[in-house]
């Protein structure tokens, strides 16, 4: 569940709930950044805007996880943790999971597409962005 649903990342989590990926982009200098911050990493302007972007990217790195980092993941090992680069959003990188067979060896640079995973039955409800090979 989101840890910052009332703070700087609220537009990100709200976007996921709506099936939209949002990434920060500075209105002053155009720099993209992720995760959310109160100021631009490049020019230090306040309150970078949250902009909707296509949930598509390429695999930058991956790791096969055999030991669950959280008890909720115990039933899901092994799984593939990935870093996805969004070329159309300034090359920002996002951490996530890759759906599918966790025993494959994904190819760095492979195209991936986001999958919105909604957990509306939870209290509080939340949504996640996962990835799948295109």
PDB file of C-alpha atoms in Angstrom:
ATOM      1  CA  UNK A   1       0.000   0.000   0.000  1.00  0.00           C
ATOM      2  CA  UNK A   2       1.204   3.544  -0.594  1.00  0.00           C
ATOM      3  CA  UNK A   3       3.215   5.018   2.235  1.00  0.00           C
ATOM      4  CA  UNK A   4       2.770   8.616   1.086  1.00  0.00           C
ATOM      5  CA  UNK A   5      -0.846   8.813  -0.086  1.00  0.00           C
ATOM      6  CA  UNK A   6      -1.331  12.254   1.481  1.00  0.00           C
ATOM      7  CA  UNK A   7       2.057  13.741   0.555  1.00  0.00           C
ATOM      8  CA  UNK A   8       4.176  14.556  -2.456  1.00  0.00           C
ATOM      9  CA  UNK A   9       3.502  11.194  -4.163  1.00  0.00           C
ATOM     10  CA  UNK A  10      -0.299  11.380  -3.844  1.00  0.00           C
ATOM     11  CA  UNK A  11      -0.756  12.217  -7.583  1.00  0.00           C
ATOM     12  CA  UNK A  12       1.281   9.113  -8.490  1.00  0.00           C
ATOM     13  CA  UNK A  13      -0.828   6.768  -6.330  1.00  0.00           C
ATOM     14  CA  UNK A  14      -4.093   8.418  -7.429  1.00  0.00           C
ATOM     15  CA  UNK A  15      -3.019   7.984 -11.046  1.00  0.00           C
ATOM     16  CA  UNK A  16      -2.388   4.273 -10.533  1.00  0.00           C
ATOM     17  CA  UNK A  17      -5.877   3.919  -9.034  1.00  0.00           C
ATOM     18  CA  UNK A  18      -7.215   5.562 -12.219  1.00  0.00           C
ATOM     19  CA  UNK A  19      -5.065   3.382 -14.516  1.00  0.00           C
ATOM     20  CA  UNK A  20      -2.713   6.265 -15.365  1.00  0.00           C
ATOM     21  CA  UNK A  21       1.056   6.456 -14.878  1.00  0.00           C
ATOM     22  CA  UNK A  22       2.190   9.905 -13.731  1.00  0.00           C
ATOM     23  CA  UNK A  23       5.797  11.103 -13.570  1.00  0.00           C
ATOM     24  CA  UNK A  24       7.026  14.489 -12.387  1.00  0.00           C
ATOM     25  CA  UNK A  25       8.202  17.030 -14.952  1.00  0.00           C
ATOM     26  CA  UNK A  26       9.440  20.498 -14.094  1.00  0.00           C
ATOM     27  CA  UNK A  27       7.412  23.273 -15.742  1.00  0.00           C
ATOM     28  CA  UNK A  28      10.415  25.624 -15.526  1.00  0.00           C
ATOM     29  CA  UNK A  29      13.153  23.524 -17.186  1.00  0.00           C
ATOM     30  CA  UNK A  30      11.404  20.387 -18.516  1.00  0.00           C
ATOM     31  CA  UNK A  31      13.417  17.907 -16.412  1.00  0.00           C
ATOM     32  CA  UNK A  32      11.696  14.566 -15.690  1.00  0.00           C
ATOM     33  CA  UNK A  33      12.126  12.884 -12.299  1.00  0.00           C
ATOM     34  CA  UNK A  34      10.790   9.957 -10.268  1.00  0.00           C
ATOM     35  CA  UNK A  35       9.914   9.477  -7.305  1.00  0.00           C
ATOM     36  CA  UNK A  36       8.140  12.565  -6.261  1.00  0.00           C
ATOM     37  CA  UNK A  37       9.921  15.552  -4.788  1.00  0.00           C
ATOM     38  CA  UNK A  38       8.862  19.033  -3.754  1.00  0.00           C
ATOM     39  CA  UNK A  39      11.486  20.600  -6.019  1.00  0.00           C
ATOM     40  CA  UNK A  40      13.158  19.949  -9.351  1.00  0.00           C
ATOM     41  CA  UNK A  41      16.466  18.059  -9.128  1.00  0.00           C
ATOM     42  CA  UNK A  42      17.888  20.153 -11.965  1.00  0.00           C
ATOM     43  CA  UNK A  43      16.847  23.805 -11.511  1.00  0.00           C
ATOM     44  CA  UNK A  44      15.372  23.649  -7.979  1.00  0.00           C
ATOM     45  CA  UNK A  45      12.020  25.142  -9.032  1.00  0.00           C
ATOM     46  CA  UNK A  46       9.215  24.268  -6.589  1.00  0.00           C
ATOM     47  CA  UNK A  47       6.380  21.822  -7.197  1.00  0.00           C
ATOM     48  CA  UNK A  48       7.204  19.940 -10.410  1.00  0.00           C
ATOM     49  CA  UNK A  49       3.992  18.930 -12.219  1.00  0.00           C
ATOM     50  CA  UNK A  50       2.761  15.341 -12.391  1.00  0.00           C
ATOM     51  CA  UNK A  51       2.352  14.416 -16.079  1.00  0.00           C
ATOM     52  CA  UNK A  52       0.566  11.361 -17.500  1.00  0.00           C
ATOM     53  CA  UNK A  53       2.906   9.181 -19.584  1.00  0.00           C
ATOM     54  CA  UNK A  54       2.420   5.933 -21.480  1.00  0.00           C
ATOM     55  CA  UNK A  55       3.272   2.973 -19.217  1.00  0.00           C
ATOM     56  CA  UNK A  56       5.847   1.649 -21.667  1.00  0.00           C
ATOM     57  CA  UNK A  57       9.569   1.333 -21.353  1.00  0.00           C
ATOM     58  CA  UNK A  58      12.524  -0.970 -21.634  1.00  0.00           C
ATOM     59  CA  UNK A  59      14.185  -3.302 -19.212  1.00  0.00           C
ATOM     60  CA  UNK A  60      17.206  -1.618 -17.665  1.00  0.00           C
ATOM     61  CA  UNK A  61      18.068  -4.301 -15.077  1.00  0.00           C
ATOM     62  CA  UNK A  62      16.530  -7.282 -13.307  1.00  0.00           C
ATOM     63  CA  UNK A  63      17.039  -9.707 -10.445  1.00  0.00           C
ATOM     64  CA  UNK A  64      15.384 -13.007  -9.603  1.00  0.00           C
ATOM     65  CA  UNK A  65      14.136 -12.917  -6.011  1.00  0.00           C
ATOM     66  CA  UNK A  66      14.132 -16.214  -4.139  1.00  0.00           C
ATOM     67  CA  UNK A  67      13.654 -14.957  -0.573  1.00  0.00           C
ATOM     68  CA  UNK A  68      10.583 -12.832   0.090  1.00  0.00           C
ATOM     69  CA  UNK A  69      11.375  -9.367   1.441  1.00  0.00           C
ATOM     70  CA  UNK A  70       7.910  -9.196   3.042  1.00  0.00           C
ATOM     71  CA  UNK A  71       5.619 -11.913   4.462  1.00  0.00           C
ATOM     72  CA  UNK A  72       2.927 -11.035   1.873  1.00  0.00           C
ATOM     73  CA  UNK A  73       5.337 -12.150  -0.880  1.00  0.00           C
ATOM     74  CA  UNK A  74       6.228 -15.505   0.681  1.00  0.00           C
ATOM     75  CA  UNK A  75       3.800 -17.418  -1.557  1.00  0.00           C
ATOM     76  CA  UNK A  76       5.054 -15.652  -4.710  1.00  0.00           C
ATOM     77  CA  UNK A  77       8.757 -16.534  -4.857  1.00  0.00           C
ATOM     78  CA  UNK A  78      10.580 -16.682  -7.104  1.00  0.00           C
ATOM     79  CA  UNK A  79       9.658 -13.416  -8.831  1.00  0.00           C
ATOM     80  CA  UNK A  80      11.516 -10.994 -11.070  1.00  0.00           C
ATOM     81  CA  UNK A  81      12.250  -7.531  -9.695  1.00  0.00           C
ATOM     82  CA  UNK A  82      13.001  -5.153 -12.565  1.00  0.00           C
ATOM     83  CA  UNK A  83      14.156  -1.624 -13.182  1.00  0.00           C
ATOM     84  CA  UNK A  84      12.293  -0.125 -16.134  1.00  0.00           C
ATOM     85  CA  UNK A  85      13.573   2.915 -18.015  1.00  0.00           C
ATOM     86  CA  UNK A  86      11.023   5.248 -19.607  1.00  0.00           C
ATOM     87  CA  UNK A  87      12.753   6.724 -22.693  1.00  0.00           C
ATOM     88  CA  UNK A  88       9.773   8.985 -23.464  1.00  0.00           C
ATOM     89  CA  UNK A  89       9.910  10.457 -19.929  1.00  0.00           C
ATOM     90  CA  UNK A  90      13.497  11.639 -19.806  1.00  0.00           C
ATOM     91  CA  UNK A  91      14.888   8.167 -19.123  1.00  0.00           C
ATOM     92  CA  UNK A  92      13.573   8.017 -15.545  1.00  0.00           C
ATOM     93  CA  UNK A  93      13.767   4.546 -14.028  1.00  0.00           C
ATOM     94  CA  UNK A  94      11.173   2.748 -11.948  1.00  0.00           C
ATOM     95  CA  UNK A  95      11.359  -0.365  -9.802  1.00  0.00           C
ATOM     96  CA  UNK A  96       8.688  -3.023 -10.231  1.00  0.00           C
ATOM     97  CA  UNK A  97       7.897  -6.674 -10.810  1.00  0.00           C
ATOM     98  CA  UNK A  98       7.835  -8.497 -14.139  1.00  0.00           C
ATOM     99  CA  UNK A  99       4.781 -10.703 -14.705  1.00  0.00           C
ATOM    100  CA  UNK A 100       5.174 -14.117 -16.243  1.00  0.00           C
ATOM    101  CA  UNK A 101       7.530 -17.032 -15.754  1.00  0.00           C
ATOM    102  CA  UNK A 102      10.042 -15.998 -13.089  1.00  0.00           C
ATOM    103  CA  UNK A 103      12.553 -18.583 -14.329  1.00  0.00           C
ATOM    104  CA  UNK A 104      13.220 -16.863 -17.668  1.00  0.00           C
ATOM    105  CA  UNK A 105      16.282 -14.677 -18.149  1.00  0.00           C
ATOM    106  CA  UNK A 106      14.866 -11.402 -19.474  1.00  0.00           C
ATOM    107  CA  UNK A 107      16.952  -9.522 -22.034  1.00  0.00           C
ATOM    108  CA  UNK A 108      18.236  -6.101 -21.020  1.00  0.00           C
ATOM    109  CA  UNK A 109      16.654  -3.550 -23.346  1.00  0.00           C
ATOM    110  CA  UNK A 110      13.529  -5.654 -23.918  1.00  0.00           C
ATOM    111  CA  UNK A 111      10.347  -3.600 -24.326  1.00  0.00           C
ATOM    112  CA  UNK A 112       7.894  -3.791 -21.436  1.00  0.00           C
ATOM    113  CA  UNK A 113       4.406  -2.494 -20.834  1.00  0.00           C
ATOM    114  CA  UNK A 114       2.777  -1.521 -17.548  1.00  0.00           C
ATOM    115  CA  UNK A 115      -0.086  -3.486 -16.045  1.00  0.00           C
ATOM    116  CA  UNK A 116      -2.225  -1.797 -13.397  1.00  0.00           C
ATOM    117  CA  UNK A 117      -2.954  -4.164 -10.513  1.00  0.00           C
ATOM    118  CA  UNK A 118      -5.851  -2.916  -8.396  1.00  0.00           C
ATOM    119  CA  UNK A 119      -6.480  -4.079  -4.833  1.00  0.00           C
ATOM    120  CA  UNK A 120      -9.797  -2.338  -4.234  1.00  0.00           C
ATOM    121  CA  UNK A 121     -10.943  -4.939  -1.701  1.00  0.00           C
ATOM    122  CA  UNK A 122      -8.192  -3.912   0.729  1.00  0.00           C
ATOM    123  CA  UNK A 123      -8.694  -1.347   3.472  1.00  0.00           C
ATOM    124  CA  UNK A 124      -7.422   1.069   2.406  1.00  0.00           C
ATOM    125  CA  UNK A 125      -7.613   0.144  -1.288  1.00  0.00           C
ATOM    126  CA  UNK A 126      -4.471   0.570  -3.392  1.00  0.00           C
ATOM    127  CA  UNK A 127      -3.129   0.004  -6.884  1.00  0.00           C
ATOM    128  CA  UNK A 128       0.308  -1.072  -8.145  1.00  0.00           C
ATOM    129  CA  UNK A 129       2.093  -0.833 -11.465  1.00  0.00           C
ATOM    130  CA  UNK A 130       3.586  -4.130 -12.619  1.00  0.00           C
ATOM    131  CA  UNK A 131       5.359  -4.882 -15.915  1.00  0.00           C
ATOM    132  CA  UNK A 132       5.099  -7.453 -18.676  1.00  0.00           C
ATOM    133  CA  UNK A 133       7.214  -8.125 -21.755  1.00  0.00           C
ATOM    134  CA  UNK A 134       5.774  -6.680 -24.972  1.00  0.00           C
TER     135      UNK A 134
END
